[in-house]
Amino acid sequence: MQTKKAFIREQILRVAKQEFKEKGFQKTSMRDIAKKVNATTGSIYSYFKNKDDLFYTIIKPAILAIENDKNLDDHSNNIFDYDQDKIALMENDIQNMFSHFVKHFKDELFLLHFRSEGSEYEKYIDDYVNIKASQFTRRIEEKQQEGIFKKGEVDPYFLRLPVLLALSIIQELLLNSMTDEDIEDLEKKAIPLYIKAWECVFAIYK
């Protein structure tokens, strides 16, 4: 019985993922999903509380990876320890940062970036950018107190720009059908742009 339930649940998730990819969250209906898995709408609600719960279950692996990735966390914490002479170290630090997520969570990230309008998670990306900008602001203020950075007001809006660039790179990878090798190649070409964005930040505060 449990095996059958698990099978039906996986079928629902498989069909729902495709429906969300094709139609987006708003235009996807639980009734259509039920029809395609030969089930009743009510039976789907026995597995998932509502459409948001179903959507989140699908994108959850990507969200957990973003929020729990130690390398991404270390990168955020270490950025302001670089200086102009050691900027090349940043390239090593972020190698495969973009492609790692795209290779492993392409469908989930696509839904999160491009198909989440109307869901509880439609502002997730914007919130993530703001969280990172706040985190970077605190790091600069710490460096100012230590006398390492110049005194002055820190502009969180300006600190959003490198994060937005990183997300644009990820979006470009998501929107194109690429092999793993193509993804890695594009990432190598994009990393210098990302680093240049941070060099501009360093020039202001260091």
PDB file of C-alpha atoms in Angstrom:
ATOM      1  CA  MET A   1       0.000   0.000   0.000  1.00  0.00           C
ATOM      2  CA  GLN A   2       2.768   2.422   0.923  1.00  0.00           C
ATOM      3  CA  THR A   3       4.580   1.573  -2.315  1.00  0.00           C
ATOM      4  CA  LYS A   4       1.431   2.392  -4.311  1.00  0.00           C
ATOM      5  CA  LYS A   5       1.001   5.697  -2.474  1.00  0.00           C
ATOM      6  CA  ALA A   6       4.622   6.609  -3.108  1.00  0.00           C
ATOM      7  CA  PHE A   7       4.205   5.764  -6.789  1.00  0.00           C
ATOM      8  CA  ILE A   8       1.073   7.933  -7.114  1.00  0.00           C
ATOM      9  CA  ARG A   9       2.788  10.800  -5.298  1.00  0.00           C
ATOM     10  CA  GLU A  10       5.749  10.638  -7.677  1.00  0.00           C
ATOM     11  CA  GLN A  11       3.380  10.573 -10.635  1.00  0.00           C
ATOM     12  CA  ILE A  12       1.650  13.701  -9.353  1.00  0.00           C
ATOM     13  CA  LEU A  13       4.987  15.467  -8.891  1.00  0.00           C
ATOM     14  CA  ARG A  14       6.197  14.449 -12.352  1.00  0.00           C
ATOM     15  CA  VAL A  15       3.056  15.674 -14.095  1.00  0.00           C
ATOM     16  CA  ALA A  16       2.825  18.826 -11.968  1.00  0.00           C
ATOM     17  CA  LYS A  17       6.425  19.772 -12.734  1.00  0.00           C
ATOM     18  CA  GLN A  18       5.733  19.564 -16.463  1.00  0.00           C
ATOM     19  CA  GLU A  19       2.482  21.513 -16.123  1.00  0.00           C
ATOM     20  CA  PHE A  20       4.196  24.248 -14.107  1.00  0.00           C
ATOM     21  CA  LYS A  21       7.034  24.432 -16.645  1.00  0.00           C
ATOM     22  CA  GLU A  22       4.662  24.781 -19.569  1.00  0.00           C
ATOM     23  CA  LYS A  23       1.948  26.982 -18.062  1.00  0.00           C
ATOM     24  CA  GLY A  24       3.410  28.631 -14.979  1.00  0.00           C
ATOM     25  CA  PHE A  25       1.969  28.465 -11.476  1.00  0.00           C
ATOM     26  CA  GLN A  26      -1.074  30.654 -12.101  1.00  0.00           C
ATOM     27  CA  LYS A  27      -2.373  28.839 -15.167  1.00  0.00           C
ATOM     28  CA  THR A  28      -1.770  25.347 -13.858  1.00  0.00           C
ATOM     29  CA  SER A  29      -4.851  23.712 -12.369  1.00  0.00           C
ATOM     30  CA  MET A  30      -5.010  20.874  -9.899  1.00  0.00           C
ATOM     31  CA  ARG A  31      -7.890  19.452 -11.938  1.00  0.00           C
ATOM     32  CA  ASP A  32      -5.696  19.141 -15.048  1.00  0.00           C
ATOM     33  CA  ILE A  33      -2.955  17.484 -13.026  1.00  0.00           C
ATOM     34  CA  ALA A  34      -5.458  15.022 -11.562  1.00  0.00           C
ATOM     35  CA  LYS A  35      -6.804  14.198 -14.995  1.00  0.00           C
ATOM     36  CA  LYS A  36      -3.340  13.427 -16.334  1.00  0.00           C
ATOM     37  CA  VAL A  37      -2.551  11.022 -13.495  1.00  0.00           C
ATOM     38  CA  ASN A  38      -5.996   9.395 -13.689  1.00  0.00           C
ATOM     39  CA  ALA A  39      -6.921  10.551 -10.214  1.00  0.00           C
ATOM     40  CA  THR A  40      -9.527  12.799  -8.628  1.00  0.00           C
ATOM     41  CA  THR A  41      -8.673  16.338  -7.557  1.00  0.00           C
ATOM     42  CA  GLY A  42      -9.601  15.350  -4.012  1.00  0.00           C
ATOM     43  CA  SER A  43      -7.071  12.544  -4.018  1.00  0.00           C
ATOM     44  CA  ILE A  44      -4.289  15.001  -4.895  1.00  0.00           C
ATOM     45  CA  TYR A  45      -5.236  17.065  -1.839  1.00  0.00           C
ATOM     46  CA  SER A  46      -4.646  13.977   0.257  1.00  0.00           C
ATOM     47  CA  TYR A  47      -0.977  14.213  -0.778  1.00  0.00           C
ATOM     48  CA  PHE A  48      -0.529  18.013  -0.927  1.00  0.00           C
ATOM     49  CA  LYS A  49      -2.363  20.683   1.081  1.00  0.00           C
ATOM     50  CA  ASN A  50      -2.825  23.008  -1.890  1.00  0.00           C
ATOM     51  CA  LYS A  51      -1.186  24.098  -5.153  1.00  0.00           C
ATOM     52  CA  ASP A  52       1.460  26.124  -3.289  1.00  0.00           C
ATOM     53  CA  ASP A  53       2.414  23.062  -1.262  1.00  0.00           C
ATOM     54  CA  LEU A  54       2.716  21.022  -4.460  1.00  0.00           C
ATOM     55  CA  PHE A  55       4.812  23.734  -6.135  1.00  0.00           C
ATOM     56  CA  TYR A  56       7.084  24.056  -3.102  1.00  0.00           C
ATOM     57  CA  THR A  57       7.601  20.297  -2.907  1.00  0.00           C
ATOM     58  CA  ILE A  58       8.942  20.415  -6.465  1.00  0.00           C
ATOM     59  CA  ILE A  59      11.263  23.422  -6.007  1.00  0.00           C
ATOM     60  CA  LYS A  60      12.298  22.519  -2.447  1.00  0.00           C
ATOM     61  CA  PRO A  61      15.572  20.745  -3.430  1.00  0.00           C
ATOM     62  CA  ALA A  62      16.840  23.913  -5.137  1.00  0.00           C
ATOM     63  CA  ILE A  63      15.830  26.159  -2.250  1.00  0.00           C
ATOM     64  CA  LEU A  64      17.495  23.893   0.309  1.00  0.00           C
ATOM     65  CA  ALA A  65      20.633  23.745  -1.817  1.00  0.00           C
ATOM     66  CA  ILE A  66      20.797  27.548  -2.048  1.00  0.00           C
ATOM     67  CA  GLU A  67      20.158  28.069   1.657  1.00  0.00           C
ATOM     68  CA  ASN A  68      22.449  25.298   2.906  1.00  0.00           C
ATOM     69  CA  ASP A  69      25.336  25.453   0.436  1.00  0.00           C
ATOM     70  CA  LYS A  70      28.516  26.001   2.478  1.00  0.00           C
ATOM     71  CA  ASN A  71      30.579  27.131  -0.515  1.00  0.00           C
ATOM     72  CA  LEU A  72      28.051  29.827  -1.352  1.00  0.00           C
ATOM     73  CA  ASP A  73      28.001  30.901   2.281  1.00  0.00           C
ATOM     74  CA  ASP A  74      31.798  30.975   2.472  1.00  0.00           C
ATOM     75  CA  HIS A  75      31.945  33.021  -0.715  1.00  0.00           C
ATOM     76  CA  SER A  76      29.530  35.598   0.727  1.00  0.00           C
ATOM     77  CA  ASN A  77      31.530  35.825   3.938  1.00  0.00           C
ATOM     78  CA  ASN A  78      34.943  35.974   2.274  1.00  0.00           C
ATOM     79  CA  ILE A  79      34.301  38.499  -0.493  1.00  0.00           C
ATOM     80  CA  PHE A  80      35.516  41.491   1.488  1.00  0.00           C
ATOM     81  CA  ASP A  81      38.684  39.742   2.605  1.00  0.00           C
ATOM     82  CA  TYR A  82      39.998  39.929  -0.954  1.00  0.00           C
ATOM     83  CA  ASP A  83      42.116  42.814  -2.126  1.00  0.00           C
ATOM     84  CA  GLN A  84      43.157  43.966  -5.580  1.00  0.00           C
ATOM     85  CA  ASP A  85      46.335  41.875  -5.463  1.00  0.00           C
ATOM     86  CA  LYS A  86      44.419  38.723  -4.553  1.00  0.00           C
ATOM     87  CA  ILE A  87      41.405  39.181  -6.788  1.00  0.00           C
ATOM     88  CA  ALA A  88      42.365  36.064  -8.769  1.00  0.00           C
ATOM     89  CA  LEU A  89      41.582  34.019  -5.656  1.00  0.00           C
ATOM     90  CA  MET A  90      37.940  34.930  -6.091  1.00  0.00           C
ATOM     91  CA  GLU A  91      37.867  33.033  -9.369  1.00  0.00           C
ATOM     92  CA  ASN A  92      38.995  29.866  -7.600  1.00  0.00           C
ATOM     93  CA  ASP A  93      36.490  30.467  -4.838  1.00  0.00           C
ATOM     94  CA  ILE A  94      33.513  30.672  -7.167  1.00  0.00           C
ATOM     95  CA  GLN A  95      34.599  28.092  -9.747  1.00  0.00           C
ATOM     96  CA  ASN A  96      31.552  26.010 -10.657  1.00  0.00           C
ATOM     97  CA  MET A  97      29.351  28.061  -8.311  1.00  0.00           C
ATOM     98  CA  PHE A  98      26.823  28.798 -11.048  1.00  0.00           C
ATOM     99  CA  SER A  99      27.033  25.570 -13.019  1.00  0.00           C
ATOM    100  CA  HIS A 100      26.733  23.452  -9.862  1.00  0.00           C
ATOM    101  CA  PHE A 101      23.197  24.688  -9.229  1.00  0.00           C
ATOM    102  CA  VAL A 102      22.122  24.668 -12.858  1.00  0.00           C
ATOM    103  CA  LYS A 103      23.362  21.127 -13.510  1.00  0.00           C
ATOM    104  CA  HIS A 104      21.685  19.650 -10.458  1.00  0.00           C
ATOM    105  CA  PHE A 105      18.530  21.766 -10.145  1.00  0.00           C
ATOM    106  CA  LYS A 106      17.790  23.065 -13.626  1.00  0.00           C
ATOM    107  CA  ASP A 107      14.041  22.340 -13.652  1.00  0.00           C
ATOM    108  CA  GLU A 108      13.514  23.505 -10.084  1.00  0.00           C
ATOM    109  CA  LEU A 109      15.452  26.745 -10.640  1.00  0.00           C
ATOM    110  CA  PHE A 110      13.600  27.369 -13.901  1.00  0.00           C
ATOM    111  CA  LEU A 111      10.294  27.160 -12.039  1.00  0.00           C
ATOM    112  CA  LEU A 112      11.555  29.414  -9.268  1.00  0.00           C
ATOM    113  CA  HIS A 113      12.917  32.073 -11.656  1.00  0.00           C
ATOM    114  CA  PHE A 114      10.343  32.023 -14.438  1.00  0.00           C
ATOM    115  CA  ARG A 115       7.185  30.179 -13.416  1.00  0.00           C
ATOM    116  CA  SER A 116       6.504  31.165  -9.802  1.00  0.00           C
ATOM    117  CA  GLU A 117       4.280  34.214 -10.370  1.00  0.00           C
ATOM    118  CA  GLY A 118       1.158  33.933  -8.247  1.00  0.00           C
ATOM    119  CA  SER A 119       2.707  31.450  -5.830  1.00  0.00           C
ATOM    120  CA  GLU A 120       3.961  32.039  -2.305  1.00  0.00           C
ATOM    121  CA  TYR A 121       7.480  31.940  -3.733  1.00  0.00           C
ATOM    122  CA  GLU A 122       7.189  34.538  -6.492  1.00  0.00           C
ATOM    123  CA  LYS A 123       9.244  37.023  -4.443  1.00  0.00           C
ATOM    124  CA  TYR A 124      11.814  34.467  -3.296  1.00  0.00           C
ATOM    125  CA  ILE A 125      14.509  35.689  -5.714  1.00  0.00           C
ATOM    126  CA  ASP A 126      13.954  39.364  -4.838  1.00  0.00           C
ATOM    127  CA  ASP A 127      14.047  38.533  -1.136  1.00  0.00           C
ATOM    128  CA  TYR A 128      17.249  36.546  -1.651  1.00  0.00           C
ATOM    129  CA  VAL A 129      18.909  39.530  -3.345  1.00  0.00           C
ATOM    130  CA  ASN A 130      17.885  41.824  -0.483  1.00  0.00           C
ATOM    131  CA  ILE A 131      19.161  39.354   2.124  1.00  0.00           C
ATOM    132  CA  LYS A 132      22.524  39.139   0.363  1.00  0.00           C
ATOM    133  CA  ALA A 133      22.742  42.930   0.018  1.00  0.00           C
ATOM    134  CA  SER A 134      22.073  43.283   3.760  1.00  0.00           C
ATOM    135  CA  GLN A 135      24.685  40.633   4.515  1.00  0.00           C
ATOM    136  CA  PHE A 136      27.271  42.431   2.374  1.00  0.00           C
ATOM    137  CA  THR A 137      26.360  45.762   3.987  1.00  0.00           C
ATOM    138  CA  ARG A 138      27.083  44.347   7.446  1.00  0.00           C
ATOM    139  CA  ARG A 139      30.428  42.969   6.248  1.00  0.00           C
ATOM    140  CA  ILE A 140      31.470  46.365   4.892  1.00  0.00           C
ATOM    141  CA  GLU A 141      30.421  48.089   8.109  1.00  0.00           C
ATOM    142  CA  GLU A 142      32.506  45.581  10.090  1.00  0.00           C
ATOM    143  CA  LYS A 143      35.507  46.343   7.879  1.00  0.00           C
ATOM    144  CA  GLN A 144      34.917  50.068   8.376  1.00  0.00           C
ATOM    145  CA  GLN A 145      34.922  49.629  12.153  1.00  0.00           C
ATOM    146  CA  GLU A 146      38.183  47.686  11.865  1.00  0.00           C
ATOM    147  CA  GLY A 147      39.674  50.565   9.894  1.00  0.00           C
ATOM    148  CA  ILE A 148      40.218  48.376   6.820  1.00  0.00           C
ATOM    149  CA  PHE A 149      37.587  50.092   4.681  1.00  0.00           C
ATOM    150  CA  LYS A 150      37.039  53.804   4.235  1.00  0.00           C
ATOM    151  CA  LYS A 151      34.396  55.432   6.421  1.00  0.00           C
ATOM    152  CA  GLY A 152      31.204  56.439   4.684  1.00  0.00           C
ATOM    153  CA  GLU A 153      27.601  55.479   4.157  1.00  0.00           C
ATOM    154  CA  VAL A 154      27.083  52.025   2.703  1.00  0.00           C
ATOM    155  CA  ASP A 155      24.523  51.819  -0.089  1.00  0.00           C
ATOM    156  CA  PRO A 156      22.699  48.442  -0.030  1.00  0.00           C
ATOM    157  CA  TYR A 157      21.216  49.167  -3.462  1.00  0.00           C
ATOM    158  CA  PHE A 158      24.676  49.276  -5.021  1.00  0.00           C
ATOM    159  CA  LEU A 159      25.520  45.969  -3.359  1.00  0.00           C
ATOM    160  CA  ARG A 160      22.540  44.353  -5.054  1.00  0.00           C
ATOM    161  CA  LEU A 161      24.200  44.718  -8.459  1.00  0.00           C
ATOM    162  CA  PRO A 162      26.776  41.876  -8.250  1.00  0.00           C
ATOM    163  CA  VAL A 163      24.094  39.577  -6.886  1.00  0.00           C
ATOM    164  CA  LEU A 164      21.737  40.512  -9.726  1.00  0.00           C
ATOM    165  CA  LEU A 165      24.540  39.851 -12.196  1.00  0.00           C
ATOM    166  CA  ALA A 166      25.107  36.396 -10.709  1.00  0.00           C
ATOM    167  CA  LEU A 167      21.394  35.662 -11.018  1.00  0.00           C
ATOM    168  CA  SER A 168      21.416  36.889 -14.618  1.00  0.00           C
ATOM    169  CA  ILE A 169      24.195  34.426 -15.389  1.00  0.00           C
ATOM    170  CA  ILE A 170      22.167  31.619 -13.831  1.00  0.00           C
ATOM    171  CA  GLN A 171      19.082  32.685 -15.784  1.00  0.00           C
ATOM    172  CA  GLU A 172      21.051  32.651 -19.019  1.00  0.00           C
ATOM    173  CA  LEU A 173      22.171  29.116 -18.255  1.00  0.00           C
ATOM    174  CA  LEU A 174      18.592  28.095 -17.472  1.00  0.00           C
ATOM    175  CA  LEU A 175      17.077  29.526 -20.638  1.00  0.00           C
ATOM    176  CA  ASN A 176      19.378  27.723 -23.025  1.00  0.00           C
ATOM    177  CA  SER A 177      19.580  24.019 -23.773  1.00  0.00           C
ATOM    178  CA  MET A 178      23.195  23.206 -22.990  1.00  0.00           C
ATOM    179  CA  THR A 179      25.354  20.218 -22.257  1.00  0.00           C
ATOM    180  CA  ASP A 180      27.277  20.195 -18.988  1.00  0.00           C
ATOM    181  CA  GLU A 181      30.376  21.173 -20.979  1.00  0.00           C
ATOM    182  CA  ASP A 182      28.551  24.146 -22.535  1.00  0.00           C
ATOM    183  CA  ILE A 183      27.390  25.268 -19.101  1.00  0.00           C
ATOM    184  CA  GLU A 184      30.929  25.137 -17.718  1.00  0.00           C
ATOM    185  CA  ASP A 185      32.273  27.005 -20.751  1.00  0.00           C
ATOM    186  CA  LEU A 186      29.736  29.816 -20.420  1.00  0.00           C
ATOM    187  CA  GLU A 187      30.411  30.016 -16.702  1.00  0.00           C
ATOM    188  CA  LYS A 188      34.144  30.488 -17.314  1.00  0.00           C
ATOM    189  CA  LYS A 189      33.366  33.346 -19.684  1.00  0.00           C
ATOM    190  CA  ALA A 190      30.910  34.931 -17.265  1.00  0.00           C
ATOM    191  CA  ILE A 191      33.023  34.759 -14.104  1.00  0.00           C
ATOM    192  CA  PRO A 192      35.307  37.658 -15.155  1.00  0.00           C
ATOM    193  CA  LEU A 193      32.221  39.882 -15.492  1.00  0.00           C
ATOM    194  CA  TYR A 194      31.101  38.909 -12.014  1.00  0.00           C
ATOM    195  CA  ILE A 195      34.555  39.601 -10.614  1.00  0.00           C
ATOM    196  CA  LYS A 196      34.661  42.972 -12.395  1.00  0.00           C
ATOM    197  CA  ALA A 197      31.416  43.933 -10.663  1.00  0.00           C
ATOM    198  CA  TRP A 198      33.015  43.239  -7.291  1.00  0.00           C
ATOM    199  CA  GLU A 199      36.150  45.137  -8.286  1.00  0.00           C
ATOM    200  CA  CYS A 200      33.926  48.191  -8.745  1.00  0.00           C
ATOM    201  CA  VAL A 201      32.593  47.684  -5.223  1.00  0.00           C
ATOM    202  CA  PHE A 202      36.134  47.337  -3.852  1.00  0.00           C
ATOM    203  CA  ALA A 203      37.142  50.562  -5.589  1.00  0.00           C
ATOM    204  CA  ILE A 204      34.467  52.460  -3.682  1.00  0.00           C
ATOM    205  CA  TYR A 205      34.943  51.055  -0.207  1.00  0.00           C
ATOM    206  CA  LYS A 206      38.599  49.996  -0.029  1.00  0.00           C
TER     207      LYS A 206
END
